[in-house]
JSON list of C-alpha atoms in Angstrom, two decimals:
[
{"chain": "A", "resi": 1, "resn": "ASP", "atom": "CA", "xyz": [5.63, -1.38, -0.50]},
{"chain": "A", "resi": 2, "resn": "GLY", "atom": "CA", "xyz": [4.61, -4.02, -2.97]},
{"chain": "A", "resi": 3, "resn": "GLY", "atom": "CA", "xyz": [3.71, -3.07, -6.47]},
{"chain": "A", "resi": 4, "resn": "ILE", "atom": "CA", "xyz": [4.27, -3.36, -10.18]},
{"chain": "A", "resi": 5, "resn": "THR", "atom": "CA", "xyz": [7.13, -1.59, -11.90]},
{"chain": "A", "resi": 6, "resn": "GLN", "atom": "CA", "xyz": [7.10, -0.93, -15.61]},
{"chain": "A", "resi": 7, "resn": "SER", "atom": "CA", "xyz": [10.04, 0.40, -17.59]},
{"chain": "A", "resi": 8, "resn": "PRO", "atom": "CA", "xyz": [10.78, 2.42, -19.51]},
{"chain": "A", "resi": 9, "resn": "LYS", "atom": "CA", "xyz": [8.01, 4.96, -19.03]},
{"chain": "A", "resi": 10, "resn": "TYR", "atom": "CA", "xyz": [8.62, 6.42, -22.49]},
{"chain": "A", "resi": 11, "resn": "LEU", "atom": "CA", "xyz": [10.11, 4.61, -25.45]},
{"chain": "A", "resi": 12, "resn": "PHE", "atom": "CA", "xyz": [10.71, 5.60, -29.03]},
{"chain": "A", "resi": 13, "resn": "ARG", "atom": "CA", "xyz": [11.19, 3.06, -31.76]},
{"chain": "A", "resi": 14, "resn": "LYS", "atom": "CA", "xyz": [12.06, 3.20, -35.39]},
{"chain": "A", "resi": 15, "resn": "GLU", "atom": "CA", "xyz": [9.98, 1.20, -37.80]},
{"chain": "A", "resi": 16, "resn": "GLY", "atom": "CA", "xyz": [11.28, -2.34, -38.18]},
{"chain": "A", "resi": 17, "resn": "GLN", "atom": "CA", "xyz": [12.77, -2.55, -34.71]},
{"chain": "A", "resi": 18, "resn": "ASN", "atom": "CA", "xyz": [11.74, -4.85, -31.91]},
{"chain": "A", "resi": 19, "resn": "VAL", "atom": "CA", "xyz": [11.41, -3.36, -28.44]},
{"chain": "A", "resi": 20, "resn": "THR", "atom": "CA", "xyz": [10.91, -4.97, -25.06]},
{"chain": "A", "resi": 21, "resn": "LEU", "atom": "CA", "xyz": [8.87, -3.49, -22.23]},
{"chain": "A", "resi": 22, "resn": "SER", "atom": "CA", "xyz": [9.71, -4.61, -18.74]},
{"chain": "A", "resi": 23, "resn": "CYS", "atom": "CA", "xyz": [7.20, -5.53, -16.04]},
{"chain": "A", "resi": 24, "resn": "GLU", "atom": "CA", "xyz": [8.25, -6.63, -12.57]},
{"chain": "A", "resi": 25, "resn": "GLN", "atom": "CA", "xyz": [6.02, -7.30, -9.56]},
{"chain": "A", "resi": 26, "resn": "ASN", "atom": "CA", "xyz": [6.75, -8.04, -5.93]},
{"chain": "A", "resi": 27, "resn": "LEU", "atom": "CA", "xyz": [3.18, -8.80, -4.93]},
{"chain": "A", "resi": 28, "resn": "ASN", "atom": "CA", "xyz": [3.64, -12.57, -5.16]},
{"chain": "A", "resi": 29, "resn": "HIS", "atom": "CA", "xyz": [0.82, -12.74, -7.68]},
{"chain": "A", "resi": 30, "resn": "ASP", "atom": "CA", "xyz": [0.65, -15.75, -9.96]},
{"chain": "A", "resi": 31, "resn": "ALA", "atom": "CA", "xyz": [-1.22, -14.17, -12.87]},
{"chain": "A", "resi": 32, "resn": "MET", "atom": "CA", "xyz": [0.11, -11.27, -14.92]},
{"chain": "A", "resi": 33, "resn": "TYR", "atom": "CA", "xyz": [-1.30, -9.37, -17.89]},
{"chain": "A", "resi": 34, "resn": "TRP", "atom": "CA", "xyz": [-0.41, -6.98, -20.67]},
{"chain": "A", "resi": 35, "resn": "TYR", "atom": "CA", "xyz": [-2.98, -4.51, -21.93]},
{"chain": "A", "resi": 36, "resn": "ARG", "atom": "CA", "xyz": [-2.84, -2.02, -24.74]},
{"chain": "A", "resi": 37, "resn": "GLN", "atom": "CA", "xyz": [-4.68, 1.28, -24.41]},
{"chain": "A", "resi": 38, "resn": "ASP", "atom": "CA", "xyz": [-5.60, 3.54, -27.29]},
{"chain": "A", "resi": 39, "resn": "PRO", "atom": "CA", "xyz": [-7.69, 6.70, -26.99]},
{"chain": "A", "resi": 40, "resn": "GLY", "atom": "CA", "xyz": [-11.39, 5.90, -26.90]},
{"chain": "A", "resi": 41, "resn": "GLN", "atom": "CA", "xyz": [-10.87, 2.14, -26.99]},
{"chain": "A", "resi": 42, "resn": "GLY", "atom": "CA", "xyz": [-10.44, 1.23, -23.37]},
{"chain": "A", "resi": 43, "resn": "LEU", "atom": "CA", "xyz": [-8.09, -1.62, -22.49]},
{"chain": "A", "resi": 44, "resn": "ARG", "atom": "CA", "xyz": [-7.45, -4.53, -24.81]},
{"chain": "A", "resi": 45, "resn": "LEU", "atom": "CA", "xyz": [-5.74, -7.70, -23.60]},
{"chain": "A", "resi": 46, "resn": "ILE", "atom": "CA", "xyz": [-2.55, -8.68, -25.41]},
{"chain": "A", "resi": 47, "resn": "TYR", "atom": "CA", "xyz": [-1.24, -11.64, -23.42]},
{"chain": "A", "resi": 48, "resn": "TYR", "atom": "CA", "xyz": [-1.66, -13.09, -19.98]},
{"chain": "A", "resi": 49, "resn": "SER", "atom": "CA", "xyz": [0.14, -15.66, -17.87]},
{"chain": "A", "resi": 50, "resn": "GLN", "atom": "CA", "xyz": [-1.34, -17.60, -15.01]},
{"chain": "A", "resi": 51, "resn": "ILE", "atom": "CA", "xyz": [1.82, -19.46, -14.05]},
{"chain": "A", "resi": 52, "resn": "VAL", "atom": "CA", "xyz": [5.53, -19.49, -14.74]},
{"chain": "A", "resi": 53, "resn": "ASN", "atom": "CA", "xyz": [6.51, -20.86, -18.15]},
{"chain": "A", "resi": 54, "resn": "ASP", "atom": "CA", "xyz": [2.96, -20.63, -19.45]},
{"chain": "A", "resi": 55, "resn": "PHE", "atom": "CA", "xyz": [1.08, -17.83, -21.18]},
{"chain": "A", "resi": 56, "resn": "GLN", "atom": "CA", "xyz": [-2.00, -17.32, -23.32]},
{"chain": "A", "resi": 57, "resn": "LYS", "atom": "CA", "xyz": [-2.90, -15.01, -26.16]},
{"chain": "A", "resi": 58, "resn": "GLY", "atom": "CA", "xyz": [-5.41, -12.32, -25.50]},
{"chain": "A", "resi": 59, "resn": "ASP", "atom": "CA", "xyz": [-7.58, -10.48, -27.98]},
{"chain": "A", "resi": 60, "resn": "ILE", "atom": "CA", "xyz": [-4.81, -8.65, -29.86]},
{"chain": "A", "resi": 61, "resn": "ALA", "atom": "CA", "xyz": [-1.69, -10.85, -29.60]},
{"chain": "A", "resi": 62, "resn": "GLU", "atom": "CA", "xyz": [-0.53, -10.51, -33.21]},
{"chain": "A", "resi": 63, "resn": "GLY", "atom": "CA", "xyz": [2.81, -8.74, -33.45]},
{"chain": "A", "resi": 64, "resn": "TYR", "atom": "CA", "xyz": [3.62, -9.23, -29.77]},
{"chain": "A", "resi": 65, "resn": "SER", "atom": "CA", "xyz": [5.50, -11.87, -27.79]},
{"chain": "A", "resi": 66, "resn": "VAL", "atom": "CA", "xyz": [6.00, -12.54, -24.09]},
{"chain": "A", "resi": 67, "resn": "SER", "atom": "CA", "xyz": [7.93, -14.79, -21.74]},
{"chain": "A", "resi": 68, "resn": "ARG", "atom": "CA", "xyz": [7.40, -15.83, -18.13]},
{"chain": "A", "resi": 69, "resn": "GLU", "atom": "CA", "xyz": [10.60, -17.36, -16.84]},
{"chain": "A", "resi": 70, "resn": "LYS", "atom": "CA", "xyz": [10.14, -15.99, -13.34]},
{"chain": "A", "resi": 71, "resn": "LYS", "atom": "CA", "xyz": [7.05, -15.37, -11.26]},
{"chain": "A", "resi": 72, "resn": "GLU", "atom": "CA", "xyz": [8.03, -11.75, -10.76]},
{"chain": "A", "resi": 73, "resn": "SER", "atom": "CA", "xyz": [8.69, -10.85, -14.38]},
{"chain": "A", "resi": 74, "resn": "PHE", "atom": "CA", "xyz": [6.56, -10.71, -17.51]},
{"chain": "A", "resi": 75, "resn": "PRO", "atom": "CA", "xyz": [8.30, -8.78, -20.31]},
{"chain": "A", "resi": 76, "resn": "LEU", "atom": "CA", "xyz": [6.48, -7.84, -23.50]},
{"chain": "A", "resi": 77, "resn": "THR", "atom": "CA", "xyz": [8.24, -7.61, -26.86]},
{"chain": "A", "resi": 78, "resn": "VAL", "atom": "CA", "xyz": [6.66, -5.47, -29.54]},
{"chain": "A", "resi": 79, "resn": "THR", "atom": "CA", "xyz": [7.92, -6.92, -32.77]},
{"chain": "A", "resi": 80, "resn": "SER", "atom": "CA", "xyz": [8.31, -5.34, -36.18]},
{"chain": "A", "resi": 81, "resn": "ALA", "atom": "CA", "xyz": [5.25, -7.35, -37.24]},
{"chain": "A", "resi": 82, "resn": "GLN", "atom": "CA", "xyz": [3.01, -5.13, -35.13]},
{"chain": "A", "resi": 83, "resn": "LYS", "atom": "CA", "xyz": [1.65, -2.72, -37.70]},
{"chain": "A", "resi": 84, "resn": "ASN", "atom": "CA", "xyz": [0.54, 0.07, -35.39]},
{"chain": "A", "resi": 85, "resn": "PRO", "atom": "CA", "xyz": [2.51, -0.19, -32.15]},
{"chain": "A", "resi": 86, "resn": "THR", "atom": "CA", "xyz": [2.20, 3.40, -30.97]},
{"chain": "A", "resi": 87, "resn": "ALA", "atom": "CA", "xyz": [0.14, 3.10, -27.79]},
{"chain": "A", "resi": 88, "resn": "PHE", "atom": "CA", "xyz": [0.13, 3.12, -24.01]},
{"chain": "A", "resi": 89, "resn": "TYR", "atom": "CA", "xyz": [0.96, -0.31, -22.56]},
{"chain": "A", "resi": 90, "resn": "LEU", "atom": "CA", "xyz": [-0.18, -1.41, -19.12]},
{"chain": "A", "resi": 91, "resn": "CYS", "atom": "CA", "xyz": [1.03, -4.38, -17.12]},
{"chain": "A", "resi": 92, "resn": "ALA", "atom": "CA", "xyz": [-1.12, -5.81, -14.36]},
{"chain": "A", "resi": 93, "resn": "SER", "atom": "CA", "xyz": [-1.31, -8.70, -11.95]},
{"chain": "A", "resi": 94, "resn": "ILE", "atom": "CA", "xyz": [-4.21, -10.25, -10.19]},
{"chain": "A", "resi": 95, "resn": "ARG", "atom": "CA", "xyz": [-4.75, -10.87, -6.53]},
{"chain": "A", "resi": 96, "resn": "GLN", "atom": "CA", "xyz": [-4.63, -14.46, -5.42]},
{"chain": "A", "resi": 97, "resn": "PRO", "atom": "CA", "xyz": [-7.94, -16.26, -5.05]},
{"chain": "A", "resi": 98, "resn": "THR", "atom": "CA", "xyz": [-8.97, -16.54, -1.45]},
{"chain": "A", "resi": 99, "resn": "SER", "atom": "CA", "xyz": [-10.16, -19.82, -0.05]},
{"chain": "A", "resi": 100, "resn": "GLY", "atom": "CA", "xyz": [-13.68, -20.46, -1.25]},
{"chain": "A", "resi": 101, "resn": "GLY", "atom": "CA", "xyz": [-13.69, -17.62, -3.74]},
{"chain": "A", "resi": 102, "resn": "SER", "atom": "CA", "xyz": [-11.90, -15.45, -6.22]},
{"chain": "A", "resi": 103, "resn": "THR", "atom": "CA", "xyz": [-11.28, -11.76, -6.56]},
{"chain": "A", "resi": 104, "resn": "GLY", "atom": "CA", "xyz": [-10.61, -10.49, -10.07]},
{"chain": "A", "resi": 105, "resn": "GLU", "atom": "CA", "xyz": [-9.03, -7.35, -8.63]},
{"chain": "A", "resi": 106, "resn": "LEU", "atom": "CA", "xyz": [-6.22, -6.16, -10.88]},
{"chain": "A", "resi": 107, "resn": "PHE", "atom": "CA", "xyz": [-3.15, -4.23, -9.77]},
{"chain": "A", "resi": 108, "resn": "PHE", "atom": "CA", "xyz": [-1.60, -2.03, -12.43]},
{"chain": "A", "resi": 109, "resn": "GLY", "atom": "CA", "xyz": [1.79, -0.59, -13.18]},
{"chain": "A", "resi": 110, "resn": "GLU", "atom": "CA", "xyz": [2.24, 3.03, -14.23]},
{"chain": "A", "resi": 111, "resn": "GLY", "atom": "CA", "xyz": [2.38, 2.18, -17.90]},
{"chain": "A", "resi": 112, "resn": "SER", "atom": "CA", "xyz": [4.84, 2.54, -20.77]},
{"chain": "A", "resi": 113, "resn": "ARG", "atom": "CA", "xyz": [4.21, 4.83, -23.71]},
{"chain": "A", "resi": 114, "resn": "LEU", "atom": "CA", "xyz": [5.65, 3.57, -26.97]},
{"chain": "A", "resi": 115, "resn": "THR", "atom": "CA", "xyz": [5.97, 5.87, -29.96]},
{"chain": "A", "resi": 116, "resn": "VAL", "atom": "CA", "xyz": [7.07, 4.73, -33.38]},
{"chain": "A", "resi": 117, "resn": "LEU", "atom": "CA", "xyz": [9.00, 7.34, -35.30]},
{"chain": "B", "resi": 1, "resn": "ALA", "atom": "CA", "xyz": [-20.47, -13.18, -24.60]},
{"chain": "B", "resi": 2, "resn": "GLN", "atom": "CA", "xyz": [-19.74, -10.96, -21.68]},
{"chain": "B", "resi": 3, "resn": "SER", "atom": "CA", "xyz": [-19.62, -7.25, -22.34]},
{"chain": "B", "resi": 4, "resn": "VAL", "atom": "CA", "xyz": [-19.49, -3.96, -20.50]},
{"chain": "B", "resi": 5, "resn": "THR", "atom": "CA", "xyz": [-20.91, -0.71, -21.78]},
{"chain": "B", "resi": 6, "resn": "GLN", "atom": "CA", "xyz": [-20.39, 2.80, -20.52]},
{"chain": "B", "resi": 7, "resn": "PRO", "atom": "CA", "xyz": [-22.90, 4.95, -22.41]},
{"chain": "B", "resi": 8, "resn": "ASP", "atom": "CA", "xyz": [-21.19, 8.26, -21.70]},
{"chain": "B", "resi": 9, "resn": "ILE", "atom": "CA", "xyz": [-17.89, 8.84, -23.47]},
{"chain": "B", "resi": 10, "resn": "HIS", "atom": "CA", "xyz": [-17.33, 12.20, -21.82]},
{"chain": "B", "resi": 11, "resn": "ILE", "atom": "CA", "xyz": [-19.01, 14.05, -18.96]},
{"chain": "B", "resi": 12, "resn": "THR", "atom": "CA", "xyz": [-18.42, 17.56, -17.67]},
{"chain": "B", "resi": 13, "resn": "VAL", "atom": "CA", "xyz": [-19.58, 18.64, -14.24]},
{"chain": "B", "resi": 14, "resn": "SER", "atom": "CA", "xyz": [-19.05, 21.69, -12.06]},
{"chain": "B", "resi": 15, "resn": "GLU", "atom": "CA", "xyz": [-16.98, 21.40, -8.94]},
{"chain": "B", "resi": 16, "resn": "GLY", "atom": "CA", "xyz": [-19.25, 20.63, -6.00]},
{"chain": "B", "resi": 17, "resn": "ALA", "atom": "CA", "xyz": [-21.95, 19.10, -8.17]},
{"chain": "B", "resi": 18, "resn": "SER", "atom": "CA", "xyz": [-23.03, 15.48, -7.88]},
{"chain": "B", "resi": 19, "resn": "LEU", "atom": "CA", "xyz": [-21.82, 12.84, -10.30]},
{"chain": "B", "resi": 20, "resn": "GLU", "atom": "CA", "xyz": [-23.18, 9.61, -11.70]},
{"chain": "B", "resi": 21, "resn": "LEU", "atom": "CA", "xyz": [-21.30, 7.48, -14.21]},
{"chain": "B", "resi": 22, "resn": "ARG", "atom": "CA", "xyz": [-23.25, 4.69, -15.84]},
{"chain": "B", "resi": 23, "resn": "CYS", "atom": "CA", "xyz": [-22.17, 1.10, -16.39]},
{"chain": "B", "resi": 24, "resn": "ASN", "atom": "CA", "xyz": [-24.15, -1.80, -17.79]},
{"chain": "B", "resi": 25, "resn": "TYR", "atom": "CA", "xyz": [-22.96, -5.35, -18.24]},
{"chain": "B", "resi": 26, "resn": "SER", "atom": "CA", "xyz": [-24.12, -8.39, -20.08]},
{"chain": "B", "resi": 27, "resn": "TYR", "atom": "CA", "xyz": [-23.61, -11.72, -18.37]},
{"chain": "B", "resi": 28, "resn": "GLY", "atom": "CA", "xyz": [-25.80, -14.65, -17.36]},
{"chain": "B", "resi": 29, "resn": "ALA", "atom": "CA", "xyz": [-24.74, -14.88, -13.73]},
{"chain": "B", "resi": 30, "resn": "THR", "atom": "CA", "xyz": [-23.89, -12.26, -11.14]},
{"chain": "B", "resi": 31, "resn": "PRO", "atom": "CA", "xyz": [-20.40, -11.09, -11.95]},
{"chain": "B", "resi": 32, "resn": "TYR", "atom": "CA", "xyz": [-17.74, -9.43, -9.90]},
{"chain": "B", "resi": 33, "resn": "LEU", "atom": "CA", "xyz": [-17.91, -5.71, -10.66]},
{"chain": "B", "resi": 34, "resn": "PHE", "atom": "CA", "xyz": [-15.25, -3.04, -10.43]},
{"chain": "B", "resi": 35, "resn": "TRP", "atom": "CA", "xyz": [-14.66, 0.63, -11.00]},
{"chain": "B", "resi": 36, "resn": "TYR", "atom": "CA", "xyz": [-11.15, 1.82, -11.79]},
{"chain": "B", "resi": 37, "resn": "VAL", "atom": "CA", "xyz": [-9.84, 5.37, -12.20]},
{"chain": "B", "resi": 38, "resn": "GLN", "atom": "CA", "xyz": [-6.96, 6.50, -14.39]},
{"chain": "B", "resi": 39, "resn": "SER", "atom": "CA", "xyz": [-5.23, 9.86, -14.24]},
{"chain": "B", "resi": 40, "resn": "PRO", "atom": "CA", "xyz": [-3.52, 11.02, -17.45]},
{"chain": "B", "resi": 41, "resn": "GLY", "atom": "CA", "xyz": [-0.40, 9.02, -18.24]},
{"chain": "B", "resi": 42, "resn": "GLN", "atom": "CA", "xyz": [-0.86, 6.75, -15.22]},
{"chain": "B", "resi": 43, "resn": "GLY", "atom": "CA", "xyz": [-1.96, 3.22, -14.49]},
{"chain": "B", "resi": 44, "resn": "LEU", "atom": "CA", "xyz": [-5.40, 2.29, -13.21]},
{"chain": "B", "resi": 45, "resn": "GLN", "atom": "CA", "xyz": [-6.36, 2.39, -9.56]},
{"chain": "B", "resi": 46, "resn": "LEU", "atom": "CA", "xyz": [-9.22, 0.44, -8.04]},
{"chain": "B", "resi": 47, "resn": "LEU", "atom": "CA", "xyz": [-11.99, 2.67, -6.68]},
{"chain": "B", "resi": 48, "resn": "LEU", "atom": "CA", "xyz": [-14.35, -0.02, -5.44]},
{"chain": "B", "resi": 49, "resn": "LYS", "atom": "CA", "xyz": [-15.57, -3.53, -6.07]},
{"chain": "B", "resi": 50, "resn": "TYR", "atom": "CA", "xyz": [-18.68, -5.65, -5.63]},
{"chain": "B", "resi": 51, "resn": "PHE", "atom": "CA", "xyz": [-18.52, -9.39, -5.04]},
{"chain": "B", "resi": 52, "resn": "SER", "atom": "CA", "xyz": [-21.67, -10.17, -3.07]},
{"chain": "B", "resi": 53, "resn": "GLY", "atom": "CA", "xyz": [-23.83, -8.94, -0.19]},
{"chain": "B", "resi": 54, "resn": "ASP", "atom": "CA", "xyz": [-24.82, -5.32, 0.24]},
{"chain": "B", "resi": 55, "resn": "THR", "atom": "CA", "xyz": [-25.55, -3.88, -3.18]},
{"chain": "B", "resi": 56, "resn": "LEU", "atom": "CA", "xyz": [-24.36, -0.39, -2.20]},
{"chain": "B", "resi": 57, "resn": "VAL", "atom": "CA", "xyz": [-20.59, -0.39, -2.13]},
{"chain": "B", "resi": 58, "resn": "GLN", "atom": "CA", "xyz": [-18.36, 2.30, -0.68]},
{"chain": "B", "resi": 59, "resn": "GLY", "atom": "CA", "xyz": [-14.99, 3.02, -2.19]},
{"chain": "B", "resi": 60, "resn": "ILE", "atom": "CA", "xyz": [-12.05, 5.34, -1.87]},
{"chain": "B", "resi": 61, "resn": "LYS", "atom": "CA", "xyz": [-12.12, 9.10, -2.48]},
{"chain": "B", "resi": 62, "resn": "GLY", "atom": "CA", "xyz": [-15.78, 9.36, -1.47]},
{"chain": "B", "resi": 63, "resn": "PHE", "atom": "CA", "xyz": [-17.14, 7.25, -4.32]},
{"chain": "B", "resi": 64, "resn": "GLU", "atom": "CA", "xyz": [-19.92, 4.70, -4.07]},
{"chain": "B", "resi": 65, "resn": "ALA", "atom": "CA", "xyz": [-21.62, 2.37, -6.52]},
{"chain": "B", "resi": 66, "resn": "GLU", "atom": "CA", "xyz": [-24.87, 0.49, -6.52]},
{"chain": "B", "resi": 67, "resn": "PHE", "atom": "CA", "xyz": [-25.39, -2.92, -8.06]},
{"chain": "B", "resi": 68, "resn": "LYS", "atom": "CA", "xyz": [-28.85, -3.36, -9.55]},
{"chain": "B", "resi": 69, "resn": "ARG", "atom": "CA", "xyz": [-29.35, -6.91, -10.76]},
{"chain": "B", "resi": 70, "resn": "SER", "atom": "CA", "xyz": [-32.67, -6.17, -12.47]},
{"chain": "B", "resi": 71, "resn": "GLN", "atom": "CA", "xyz": [-31.03, -3.49, -14.60]},
{"chain": "B", "resi": 72, "resn": "SER", "atom": "CA", "xyz": [-27.64, -5.19, -15.01]},
{"chain": "B", "resi": 73, "resn": "SER", "atom": "CA", "xyz": [-26.09, -1.95, -13.87]},
{"chain": "B", "resi": 74, "resn": "PHE", "atom": "CA", "xyz": [-23.32, -0.82, -11.56]},
{"chain": "B", "resi": 75, "resn": "ASN", "atom": "CA", "xyz": [-23.40, 2.98, -11.60]},
{"chain": "B", "resi": 76, "resn": "LEU", "atom": "CA", "xyz": [-20.74, 5.03, -9.86]},
{"chain": "B", "resi": 77, "resn": "ARG", "atom": "CA", "xyz": [-21.74, 8.07, -7.81]},
{"chain": "B", "resi": 78, "resn": "LYS", "atom": "CA", "xyz": [-20.18, 10.87, -5.83]},
{"chain": "B", "resi": 79, "resn": "PRO", "atom": "CA", "xyz": [-22.24, 13.52, -4.01]},
{"chain": "B", "resi": 80, "resn": "SER", "atom": "CA", "xyz": [-19.78, 16.39, -4.49]},
{"chain": "B", "resi": 81, "resn": "VAL", "atom": "CA", "xyz": [-17.09, 16.37, -7.16]},
{"chain": "B", "resi": 82, "resn": "HIS", "atom": "CA", "xyz": [-13.65, 17.86, -6.59]},
{"chain": "B", "resi": 83, "resn": "TRP", "atom": "CA", "xyz": [-11.39, 19.21, -9.32]},
{"chain": "B", "resi": 84, "resn": "SER", "atom": "CA", "xyz": [-8.96, 16.36, -8.60]},
{"chain": "B", "resi": 85, "resn": "ASP", "atom": "CA", "xyz": [-11.61, 13.85, -9.70]},
{"chain": "B", "resi": 86, "resn": "ALA", "atom": "CA", "xyz": [-11.03, 14.74, -13.34]},
{"chain": "B", "resi": 87, "resn": "ALA", "atom": "CA", "xyz": [-9.82, 11.48, -14.87]},
{"chain": "B", "resi": 88, "resn": "GLU", "atom": "CA", "xyz": [-10.86, 8.48, -16.96]},
{"chain": "B", "resi": 89, "resn": "TYR", "atom": "CA", "xyz": [-13.17, 5.99, -15.28]},
{"chain": "B", "resi": 90, "resn": "PHE", "atom": "CA", "xyz": [-13.46, 2.35, -16.27]},
{"chain": "B", "resi": 91, "resn": "CYS", "atom": "CA", "xyz": [-16.10, -0.16, -15.28]},
{"chain": "B", "resi": 92, "resn": "ALA", "atom": "CA", "xyz": [-14.96, -3.81, -15.37]},
{"chain": "B", "resi": 93, "resn": "VAL", "atom": "CA", "xyz": [-16.43, -7.27, -14.95]},
{"chain": "B", "resi": 94, "resn": "ALA", "atom": "CA", "xyz": [-15.01, -10.62, -13.90]},
{"chain": "B", "resi": 95, "resn": "THR", "atom": "CA", "xyz": [-16.66, -13.88, -12.98]},
{"chain": "B", "resi": 96, "resn": "LYS", "atom": "CA", "xyz": [-16.17, -16.39, -10.21]},
{"chain": "B", "resi": 97, "resn": "THR", "atom": "CA", "xyz": [-15.35, -19.17, -12.63]},
{"chain": "B", "resi": 98, "resn": "SER", "atom": "CA", "xyz": [-13.07, -17.02, -14.75]},
{"chain": "B", "resi": 99, "resn": "TYR", "atom": "CA", "xyz": [-11.84, -14.48, -12.25]},
{"chain": "B", "resi": 100, "resn": "ASP", "atom": "CA", "xyz": [-8.79, -13.78, -14.34]},
{"chain": "B", "resi": 101, "resn": "LYS", "atom": "CA", "xyz": [-10.81, -12.86, -17.43]},
{"chain": "B", "resi": 102, "resn": "VAL", "atom": "CA", "xyz": [-11.48, -9.23, -16.67]},
{"chain": "B", "resi": 103, "resn": "ILE", "atom": "CA", "xyz": [-13.49, -7.31, -19.25]},
{"chain": "B", "resi": 104, "resn": "PHE", "atom": "CA", "xyz": [-13.29, -3.53, -19.33]},
{"chain": "B", "resi": 105, "resn": "GLY", "atom": "CA", "xyz": [-15.75, -0.99, -20.58]},
{"chain": "B", "resi": 106, "resn": "PRO", "atom": "CA", "xyz": [-14.57, 1.72, -22.99]},
{"chain": "B", "resi": 107, "resn": "GLY", "atom": "CA", "xyz": [-14.25, 4.30, -20.25]},
{"chain": "B", "resi": 108, "resn": "THR", "atom": "CA", "xyz": [-15.84, 7.65, -19.39]},
{"chain": "B", "resi": 109, "resn": "SER", "atom": "CA", "xyz": [-13.73, 10.77, -19.37]},
{"chain": "B", "resi": 110, "resn": "LEU", "atom": "CA", "xyz": [-14.68, 13.21, -16.60]},
{"chain": "B", "resi": 111, "resn": "SER", "atom": "CA", "xyz": [-13.92, 16.93, -16.78]},
{"chain": "B", "resi": 112, "resn": "VAL", "atom": "CA", "xyz": [-14.52, 19.20, -13.80]},
{"chain": "B", "resi": 113, "resn": "ILE", "atom": "CA", "xyz": [-15.26, 22.91, -14.23]},
{"chain": "B", "resi": 114, "resn": "PRO", "atom": "CA", "xyz": [-14.02, 25.13, -11.39]}
]
């Protein structure tokens, strides 16, 4: 079955360290997203990519970096510049637009929980 | 700017009781509307979506939602809640011209009393 795989599910980081969260999809979706989720704040967009080798900052990109070298992969690096990185991170992709219209329906991975020690 | 509000942060209902979760959006044109559900520690799953046509939309797990243009609302309903429905529910909006710019509401946490 097609889907989105995030790893690791749980990750612990010491202050000052960079960590990379993996996101792989086999849905053949062009666009991929990274969201951050904190209690009571819903989902906030970090970065998104609509095509290989191109990506855009979302609302809270500071302290994060991404790459999109392959259609299937969109890894997120949480850098030491991110002041409060403890959160639940969700990767998603969007269904292809159909002819004559678009969808906006997101498909999500299971998430990665990052804790800074 | 587009926005989505979910007035209820937390709702508690008894098992078997009916449920309505509220969602209001702010946008000039008719948007694409979604409801997602999230179990603890999991990703989000699509419950239902509205693009056009019939304003009463049926989804999975017995949920339905009604789009009311005059009220800019897209409330989620279920006639009889099951204990397994306890989760976080998110309303979301996208537009035809910017289908990849999905905006989420803050979420409503649902607790179910046996």
